Amino acid sequence: MAMPQLQTALAELGLKKYRAKQIFDWLYRKCVFDFAQMSNIGKAERELLQEKFSVLPAEVNTVRKLDSSDGLTRKLLLELSDGNAVETVLMHHDYGYSVCVSSQAGCDMHCAFCASGLNGAIRNLSVAEILAQVYVFNQELVSREERVSRIVVMGSGEPMLNFDAVFGALQFLHEPDGANISYRNMTVSTCGIIPGIQRMQELGLPISLAVSLHAVRMELRNELMPVNKGYPFPDVIAAAEQYARSSGRQVTYEYILLKDKNDSDRDAELLAEYLRYKQAGVNLIPVNPVPEKGFFRPDKKRIEKFLSVLQKHHVHATIRKEMGKDINAACGQLRAAFAKEKNYAE
Ligand code: SF4
């Protein structure tokens, strides 16, 4: 609930309006998620709150916790009240903490290199379930007087297919009473759903857009990302460029490097042709090998050559800094394994 909604709900119960501010302060500043501990609220009112409301993190169960060996990345698998599960990841950078949130439980986009569509029911997450993925980490950080300051919507799911909940959650996190996170510190990543990019443009918020591109040859992109058949990538790049121009935010194109598939000089040249003179940057991501699918990581020399071809054509590009590689290798797989176990148990 946003503040005005909570104020109305409290008024209907005969509680004073200012209680809403106190509750927000407990929940989102102090990260206390239990009404019983809200000591500046009278006992009878606390009991009434307990009876009438639930704070979602209390119902979200952390079923797995993985820490990377470098200590910079923590991944949680959260079980939702319907038994579904989502992954959320906290990363510690020099500039602070960022969280990569999921927008759907599972995903229906069937990208060839992704485990998010495997096993388990696929459904949209609610605003509260998206927010819980951030506040569950704020609750851990609060004792160190730290907070999450960046959000990337890049976990499982296609955010543009759950548009209202994703942008509702981001707007909540932006509010001073919510998490006070600047829109400039938020990124939404899409596999290329053009109507979603256009809606994002209509919102007029300076949120960054990232596009998972991964191939610039029609046939290969159809194979790697079936969404390309509905929204061909040249149209996606055109929509993203319009977004960049209207928002003033550079678009990031994610490009997973797959040995002998999309990592040739010719691929780099084609990519440069598409992105030259655009407000765009490329994030090159050497793949985490999936031998069963024939995905291998190009060697270091090839990766650097690909980068240098882009740079020669004046396309801004970087190689993604690998964080928590040991646990990121399992991206989407934690949820898939959990769903599988549950199915067996049932
Ligand atoms: S990469 Fe993203 S859009 Fe593609 S299947 Fe995985 S979660 Fe879905």
CSV table of C-alpha atoms and ligand atoms in Angstrom, one decimal:
chain,number,residue,atom,x,y,z
A,1,MET,CA,0.0,0.0,0.0
A,2,ALA,CA,1.1,3.5,-0.8
A,3,MET,CA,0.8,6.1,2.0
A,4,PRO,CA,-2.6,7.5,1.0
A,5,GLN,CA,-4.1,4.0,0.7
A,6,LEU,CA,-2.8,3.1,4.1
A,7,GLN,CA,-4.2,6.3,5.6
A,8,THR,CA,-7.6,5.6,4.1
A,9,ALA,CA,-7.5,1.9,5.3
A,10,LEU,CA,-6.5,3.1,8.8
A,11,ALA,CA,-9.3,5.7,8.9
A,12,GLU,CA,-11.8,3.1,8.1
A,13,LEU,CA,-10.7,1.2,11.2
A,14,GLY,CA,-11.0,4.3,13.3
A,15,LEU,CA,-7.2,4.8,13.6
A,16,LYS,CA,-5.6,8.2,13.3
A,17,LYS,CA,-4.0,9.3,10.0
A,18,TYR,CA,-0.6,9.9,11.5
A,19,ARG,CA,-0.3,6.2,12.4
A,20,ALA,CA,0.3,5.6,8.7
A,21,LYS,CA,3.5,7.6,8.9
A,22,GLN,CA,4.6,5.8,12.0
A,23,ILE,CA,4.0,2.4,10.3
A,24,PHE,CA,5.9,3.5,7.2
A,25,ASP,CA,8.8,4.5,9.4
A,26,TRP,CA,8.9,1.1,11.1
A,27,LEU,CA,8.5,-0.9,7.9
A,28,TYR,CA,10.7,1.0,5.4
A,29,ARG,CA,13.2,3.0,7.5
A,30,LYS,CA,13.7,0.7,10.5
A,31,CYS,CA,12.8,-2.5,8.6
A,32,VAL,CA,10.8,-3.8,11.5
A,33,PHE,CA,8.2,-6.1,9.9
A,34,ASP,CA,6.3,-7.2,13.0
A,35,PHE,CA,3.5,-5.0,14.3
A,36,ALA,CA,4.0,-6.3,17.8
A,37,GLN,CA,7.4,-4.5,17.9
A,38,MET,CA,6.0,-1.1,16.8
A,39,SER,CA,6.4,0.4,20.3
A,40,ASN,CA,5.1,3.9,19.7
A,41,ILE,CA,1.7,2.4,18.8
A,42,GLY,CA,-0.7,1.4,21.6
A,43,LYS,CA,-1.2,-2.4,22.3
A,44,ALA,CA,-4.8,-2.5,21.3
A,45,GLU,CA,-4.1,-0.8,18.0
A,46,ARG,CA,-1.1,-3.1,17.3
A,47,GLU,CA,-3.3,-6.1,17.8
A,48,LEU,CA,-5.9,-4.6,15.5
A,49,LEU,CA,-3.2,-4.1,12.8
A,50,GLN,CA,-1.9,-7.6,13.3
A,51,GLU,CA,-5.5,-8.9,12.7
A,52,LYS,CA,-6.3,-6.8,9.7
A,53,PHE,CA,-3.0,-6.5,7.8
A,54,SER,CA,0.0,-8.6,6.9
A,55,VAL,CA,3.5,-7.5,6.1
A,56,LEU,CA,4.5,-9.5,3.1
A,57,PRO,CA,8.1,-10.4,4.1
A,58,ALA,CA,6.6,-12.2,7.1
A,59,GLU,CA,4.8,-14.5,4.6
A,60,VAL,CA,7.8,-14.7,2.3
A,61,ASN,CA,9.9,-17.6,3.3
A,62,THR,CA,13.6,-17.6,2.6
A,63,VAL,CA,14.2,-21.2,1.5
A,64,ARG,CA,17.8,-21.0,0.2
A,65,LYS,CA,20.6,-18.6,0.8
A,66,LEU,CA,23.8,-18.6,-1.3
A,67,ASP,CA,26.8,-16.4,-0.7
A,68,SER,CA,29.6,-16.0,-3.3
A,69,SER,CA,33.1,-16.9,-2.2
A,70,ASP,CA,34.2,-13.3,-2.6
A,71,GLY,CA,31.5,-12.2,-0.2
A,72,LEU,CA,30.1,-9.6,-2.5
A,73,THR,CA,27.0,-11.3,-3.8
A,74,ARG,CA,24.1,-12.9,-1.9
A,75,LYS,CA,21.3,-14.8,-3.6
A,76,LEU,CA,18.1,-15.7,-1.9
A,77,LEU,CA,15.3,-18.0,-3.0
A,78,LEU,CA,12.1,-16.7,-1.6
A,79,GLU,CA,9.1,-19.0,-1.3
A,80,LEU,CA,5.8,-17.1,-1.9
A,81,SER,CA,2.5,-17.7,-0.2
A,82,ASP,CA,1.3,-19.9,-3.0
A,83,GLY,CA,4.3,-22.1,-2.9
A,84,ASN,CA,5.9,-20.5,-6.0
A,85,ALA,CA,9.5,-19.3,-5.6
A,86,VAL,CA,11.6,-16.4,-6.9
A,87,GLU,CA,15.3,-15.5,-6.8
A,88,THR,CA,16.6,-12.2,-5.7
A,89,VAL,CA,20.3,-11.1,-5.7
A,90,LEU,CA,22.1,-8.5,-3.6
A,91,MET,CA,25.4,-7.2,-5.0
A,92,HIS,CA,27.9,-5.0,-3.1
A,93,HIS,CA,29.7,-2.5,-5.4
A,94,ASP,CA,32.1,0.3,-4.6
A,95,TYR,CA,29.2,2.7,-4.9
A,96,GLY,CA,26.8,0.8,-2.7
A,97,TYR,CA,24.3,-2.1,-2.8
A,98,SER,CA,22.2,-3.1,-5.8
A,99,VAL,CA,19.5,-5.7,-6.0
A,100,CYS,CA,18.5,-7.7,-9.1
A,101,VAL,CA,14.8,-8.5,-8.8
A,102,SER,CA,12.6,-10.9,-10.6
A,103,SER,CA,9.3,-9.7,-12.1
A,104,GLN,CA,7.6,-13.0,-12.7
A,105,ALA,CA,7.8,-16.4,-11.1
A,106,GLY,CA,9.4,-18.3,-14.1
A,107,CYS,CA,9.3,-16.9,-17.6
A,108,ASP,CA,7.6,-17.7,-20.8
A,109,MET,CA,10.1,-16.3,-23.3
A,110,HIS,CA,12.1,-19.4,-23.8
A,111,CYS,CA,15.5,-17.9,-24.4
A,112,ALA,CA,17.8,-20.7,-25.2
A,113,PHE,CA,20.5,-20.0,-22.6
A,114,CYS,CA,18.1,-19.4,-19.6
A,115,ALA,CA,16.8,-21.7,-16.9
A,116,SER,CA,14.0,-19.4,-15.8
A,117,GLY,CA,11.3,-21.1,-17.8
A,118,LEU,CA,12.2,-24.6,-16.5
A,119,ASN,CA,9.7,-26.1,-14.0
A,120,GLY,CA,7.3,-24.4,-11.8
A,121,ALA,CA,4.2,-22.4,-12.6
A,122,ILE,CA,4.7,-19.1,-14.4
A,123,ARG,CA,2.8,-16.1,-13.1
A,124,ASN,CA,3.2,-12.4,-12.6
A,125,LEU,CA,4.5,-11.2,-9.3
A,126,SER,CA,2.5,-8.6,-7.3
A,127,VAL,CA,3.8,-5.2,-6.4
A,128,ALA,CA,4.3,-6.4,-2.8
A,129,GLU,CA,6.2,-9.5,-4.0
A,130,ILE,CA,8.6,-7.4,-6.0
A,131,LEU,CA,9.1,-4.9,-3.1
A,132,ALA,CA,9.7,-7.8,-0.7
A,133,GLN,CA,12.8,-8.8,-2.8
A,134,VAL,CA,14.3,-5.4,-1.9
A,135,TYR,CA,13.2,-5.0,1.7
A,136,VAL,CA,14.3,-8.5,2.7
A,137,PHE,CA,17.8,-7.2,2.0
A,138,ASN,CA,17.3,-3.8,3.6
A,139,GLN,CA,16.3,-5.7,6.7
A,140,GLU,CA,19.8,-7.4,6.6
A,141,LEU,CA,21.6,-4.1,5.9
A,142,VAL,CA,19.8,-1.9,8.4
A,143,SER,CA,22.1,-2.9,11.3
A,144,ARG,CA,25.1,-1.7,9.3
A,145,GLU,CA,23.2,1.6,8.5
A,146,GLU,CA,23.3,0.6,4.9
A,147,ARG,CA,20.5,0.4,2.3
A,148,VAL,CA,19.9,-0.8,-1.2
A,149,SER,CA,20.5,2.2,-3.5
A,150,ARG,CA,20.1,0.6,-7.0
A,151,ILE,CA,17.6,-1.7,-8.6
A,152,VAL,CA,17.9,-3.7,-11.7
A,153,VAL,CA,14.9,-5.6,-12.9
A,154,MET,CA,16.8,-8.4,-14.6
A,155,GLY,CA,15.9,-11.5,-12.6
A,156,SER,CA,13.5,-14.1,-13.9
A,157,GLY,CA,10.6,-13.0,-16.0
A,158,GLU,CA,9.9,-10.4,-18.7
A,159,PRO,CA,9.2,-7.1,-16.9
A,160,MET,CA,7.2,-5.6,-19.8
A,161,LEU,CA,4.7,-8.4,-19.5
A,162,ASN,CA,4.0,-7.4,-15.9
A,163,PHE,CA,4.3,-3.7,-16.5
A,164,ASP,CA,1.9,-2.3,-13.9
A,165,ALA,CA,3.3,-4.2,-11.0
A,166,VAL,CA,6.9,-3.6,-12.0
A,167,PHE,CA,6.6,0.1,-12.5
A,168,GLY,CA,4.2,0.4,-9.5
A,169,ALA,CA,7.0,-1.2,-7.4
A,170,LEU,CA,9.7,1.1,-8.8
A,171,GLN,CA,7.5,4.2,-8.1
A,172,PHE,CA,7.0,3.0,-4.5
A,173,LEU,CA,10.8,2.5,-4.1
A,174,HIS,CA,11.3,6.0,-5.5
A,175,GLU,CA,9.0,7.7,-2.9
A,176,PRO,CA,10.9,9.3,0.0
A,177,ASP,CA,8.7,7.3,2.4
A,178,GLY,CA,9.4,4.1,0.4
A,179,ALA,CA,13.1,3.6,-0.2
A,180,ASN,CA,14.0,7.1,-1.7
A,181,ILE,CA,15.9,5.5,-4.6
A,182,SER,CA,16.5,7.8,-7.6
A,183,TYR,CA,14.9,6.7,-10.9
A,184,ARG,CA,18.3,7.2,-12.4
A,185,ASN,CA,19.5,4.3,-10.2
A,186,MET,CA,16.9,1.9,-11.6
A,187,THR,CA,17.2,-0.2,-14.8
A,188,VAL,CA,14.6,-2.3,-16.5
A,189,SER,CA,15.8,-5.0,-18.8
A,190,THR,CA,13.6,-6.4,-21.6
A,191,CYS,CA,14.1,-9.2,-24.2
A,192,GLY,CA,12.5,-6.8,-26.7
A,193,ILE,CA,8.8,-6.3,-26.0
A,194,ILE,CA,8.2,-3.2,-28.1
A,195,PRO,CA,4.8,-2.1,-26.7
A,196,GLY,CA,6.4,-2.2,-23.2
A,197,ILE,CA,9.3,0.1,-24.3
A,198,GLN,CA,6.7,2.5,-25.7
A,199,ARG,CA,4.7,2.5,-22.5
A,200,MET,CA,7.8,3.1,-20.5
A,201,GLN,CA,8.5,6.1,-22.7
A,202,GLU,CA,4.9,7.4,-22.0
A,203,LEU,CA,5.6,7.2,-18.3
A,204,GLY,CA,8.4,9.8,-18.8
A,205,LEU,CA,10.5,8.7,-15.9
A,206,PRO,CA,14.3,8.7,-16.2
A,207,ILE,CA,14.6,4.9,-15.6
A,208,SER,CA,17.4,3.2,-17.6
A,209,LEU,CA,16.4,0.7,-20.3
A,210,ALA,CA,18.5,-2.4,-21.0
A,211,VAL,CA,17.8,-4.7,-24.0
A,212,SER,CA,18.9,-8.3,-24.2
A,213,LEU,CA,20.1,-8.5,-27.7
A,214,HIS,CA,22.6,-11.4,-27.9
A,215,ALA,CA,22.5,-11.8,-31.7
A,216,VAL,CA,22.3,-9.5,-34.8
A,217,ARG,CA,21.6,-12.1,-37.4
A,218,MET,CA,17.9,-12.8,-37.8
A,219,GLU,CA,18.1,-16.6,-37.9
A,220,LEU,CA,20.4,-16.9,-34.9
A,221,ARG,CA,18.4,-14.5,-32.8
A,222,ASN,CA,15.2,-16.4,-33.7
A,223,GLU,CA,17.0,-19.5,-32.5
A,224,LEU,CA,18.4,-18.0,-29.3
A,225,MET,CA,15.4,-15.7,-28.5
A,226,PRO,CA,12.1,-16.8,-30.0
A,227,VAL,CA,10.6,-13.4,-29.0
A,228,ASN,CA,12.5,-12.1,-32.1
A,229,LYS,CA,9.8,-13.7,-34.4
A,230,GLY,CA,7.2,-11.3,-32.9
A,231,TYR,CA,9.4,-8.3,-32.4
A,232,PRO,CA,12.4,-8.4,-34.8
A,233,PHE,CA,15.5,-6.9,-33.3
A,234,PRO,CA,15.9,-3.9,-35.7
A,235,ASP,CA,12.4,-2.7,-34.6
A,236,VAL,CA,13.4,-3.2,-31.0
A,237,ILE,CA,16.6,-1.1,-31.5
A,238,ALA,CA,14.5,1.6,-33.2
A,239,ALA,CA,12.0,1.7,-30.2
A,240,ALA,CA,14.9,1.7,-27.7
A,241,GLU,CA,16.6,4.6,-29.5
A,242,GLN,CA,13.4,6.6,-29.3
A,243,TYR,CA,13.3,5.8,-25.6
A,244,ALA,CA,16.9,7.0,-25.3
A,245,ARG,CA,16.2,10.3,-27.0
A,246,SER,CA,13.0,11.0,-25.0
A,247,SER,CA,14.5,10.0,-21.6
A,248,GLY,CA,18.0,11.2,-22.2
A,249,ARG,CA,19.2,7.8,-20.8
A,250,GLN,CA,21.7,5.7,-22.8
A,251,VAL,CA,20.3,2.2,-23.6
A,252,THR,CA,22.4,-0.7,-22.6
A,253,TYR,CA,22.5,-3.7,-25.0
A,254,GLU,CA,23.3,-7.0,-23.3
A,255,TYR,CA,25.2,-9.3,-25.5
A,256,ILE,CA,26.1,-12.8,-24.2
A,257,LEU,CA,29.2,-14.1,-26.0
A,258,LEU,CA,28.8,-17.7,-27.2
A,259,LYS,CA,31.8,-19.4,-28.7
A,260,ASP,CA,31.5,-20.0,-32.4
A,261,LYS,CA,27.9,-18.8,-32.4
A,262,ASN,CA,27.8,-15.0,-32.1
A,263,ASP,CA,31.4,-14.0,-31.4
A,264,SER,CA,33.0,-13.5,-34.8
A,265,ASP,CA,34.5,-10.3,-36.1
A,266,ARG,CA,31.6,-10.1,-38.6
A,267,ASP,CA,29.1,-10.3,-35.7
A,268,ALA,CA,30.9,-7.5,-33.9
A,269,GLU,CA,30.9,-5.4,-37.2
A,270,LEU,CA,27.2,-6.0,-37.7
A,271,LEU,CA,26.5,-5.1,-34.1
A,272,ALA,CA,28.5,-1.9,-34.6
A,273,GLU,CA,26.5,-1.1,-37.7
A,274,TYR,CA,23.2,-1.3,-35.9
A,275,LEU,CA,24.3,0.7,-32.9
A,276,ARG,CA,26.6,3.4,-34.4
A,277,TYR,CA,25.4,6.9,-33.8
A,278,LYS,CA,22.8,5.6,-31.3
A,279,GLN,CA,22.7,6.6,-27.6
A,280,ALA,CA,23.8,3.1,-26.8
A,281,GLY,CA,26.4,1.1,-24.9
A,282,VAL,CA,27.1,-2.6,-25.1
A,283,ASN,CA,27.6,-4.9,-22.2
A,284,LEU,CA,29.5,-8.0,-23.3
A,285,ILE,CA,28.8,-11.1,-21.1
A,286,PRO,CA,31.0,-14.1,-21.6
A,287,VAL,CA,28.5,-17.0,-21.2
A,288,ASN,CA,28.6,-19.4,-18.2
A,289,PRO,CA,29.1,-22.6,-20.2
A,290,VAL,CA,26.1,-24.9,-20.7
A,291,PRO,CA,27.8,-27.9,-22.4
A,292,GLU,CA,24.4,-29.8,-22.9
A,293,LYS,CA,23.2,-26.9,-25.0
A,294,GLY,CA,26.5,-26.4,-26.9
A,295,PHE,CA,27.2,-23.1,-25.2
A,296,PHE,CA,30.8,-22.5,-24.5
A,297,ARG,CA,32.7,-19.4,-23.5
A,298,PRO,CA,35.0,-17.8,-26.1
A,299,ASP,CA,38.7,-17.6,-25.0
A,300,LYS,CA,40.0,-14.3,-23.6
A,301,LYS,CA,41.7,-13.3,-26.9
A,302,ARG,CA,38.4,-13.7,-28.8
A,303,ILE,CA,36.5,-11.7,-26.2
A,304,GLU,CA,39.0,-8.9,-26.4
A,305,LYS,CA,39.0,-8.9,-30.2
A,306,PHE,CA,35.2,-8.6,-30.3
A,307,LEU,CA,35.4,-5.6,-27.9
A,308,SER,CA,38.1,-4.0,-30.0
A,309,VAL,CA,36.1,-4.2,-33.2
A,310,LEU,CA,33.2,-2.4,-31.4
A,311,GLN,CA,35.5,0.2,-30.1
A,312,LYS,CA,37.1,0.7,-33.5
A,313,HIS,CA,33.7,1.6,-34.8
A,314,HIS,CA,33.1,4.0,-31.9
A,315,VAL,CA,30.6,1.9,-30.1
A,316,HIS,CA,30.9,2.2,-26.4
A,317,ALA,CA,31.3,-1.3,-24.9
A,318,THR,CA,32.5,-3.0,-21.8
A,319,ILE,CA,32.9,-6.6,-20.6
A,320,ARG,CA,30.7,-7.3,-17.6
A,321,LYS,CA,32.5,-7.4,-14.3
A,322,GLU,CA,31.8,-10.8,-13.0
A,323,MET,CA,30.3,-10.8,-9.6
A,324,GLY,CA,29.7,-13.9,-7.5
A,325,LYS,CA,30.5,-16.1,-10.5
A,326,ASP,CA,30.2,-19.2,-8.4
A,327,ILE,CA,26.6,-18.5,-7.5
A,328,ASN,CA,25.6,-16.7,-10.7
A,329,ALA,CA,26.3,-19.8,-12.7
A,330,ALA,CA,23.0,-21.0,-11.2
A,331,CYS,CA,20.9,-18.1,-12.4
A,332,GLY,CA,17.3,-19.3,-12.6
A,333,GLN,CA,18.4,-22.8,-11.7
A,334,LEU,CA,17.8,-22.5,-8.0
A,335,ARG,CA,14.2,-21.9,-8.6
A,336,ALA,CA,13.9,-24.6,-11.2
A,337,ALA,CA,15.5,-27.1,-8.8
A,338,PHE,CA,13.2,-26.1,-6.0
A,339,ALA,CA,10.1,-26.5,-8.1
A,340,LYS,CA,11.3,-29.9,-9.2
A,341,GLU,CA,11.9,-31.0,-5.7
A,342,LYS,CA,8.5,-29.8,-4.6
A,343,ASN,CA,6.8,-31.6,-7.5
A,344,TYR,CA,8.5,-34.8,-6.4
A,345,ALA,CA,7.5,-34.2,-2.8
A,346,GLU,CA,3.9,-33.7,-3.8
B,1,SF4,S1,16.6,-14.4,-20.4
B,1,SF4,FE1,15.0,-13.2,-19.4
B,1,SF4,S2,13.3,-13.1,-21.0
B,1,SF4,FE2,14.7,-14.8,-21.6
B,1,SF4,S3,13.8,-16.7,-20.7
B,1,SF4,FE3,15.3,-15.9,-19.2
B,1,SF4,S4,14.1,-14.6,-17.8
B,1,SF4,FE4,12.9,-14.9,-19.7
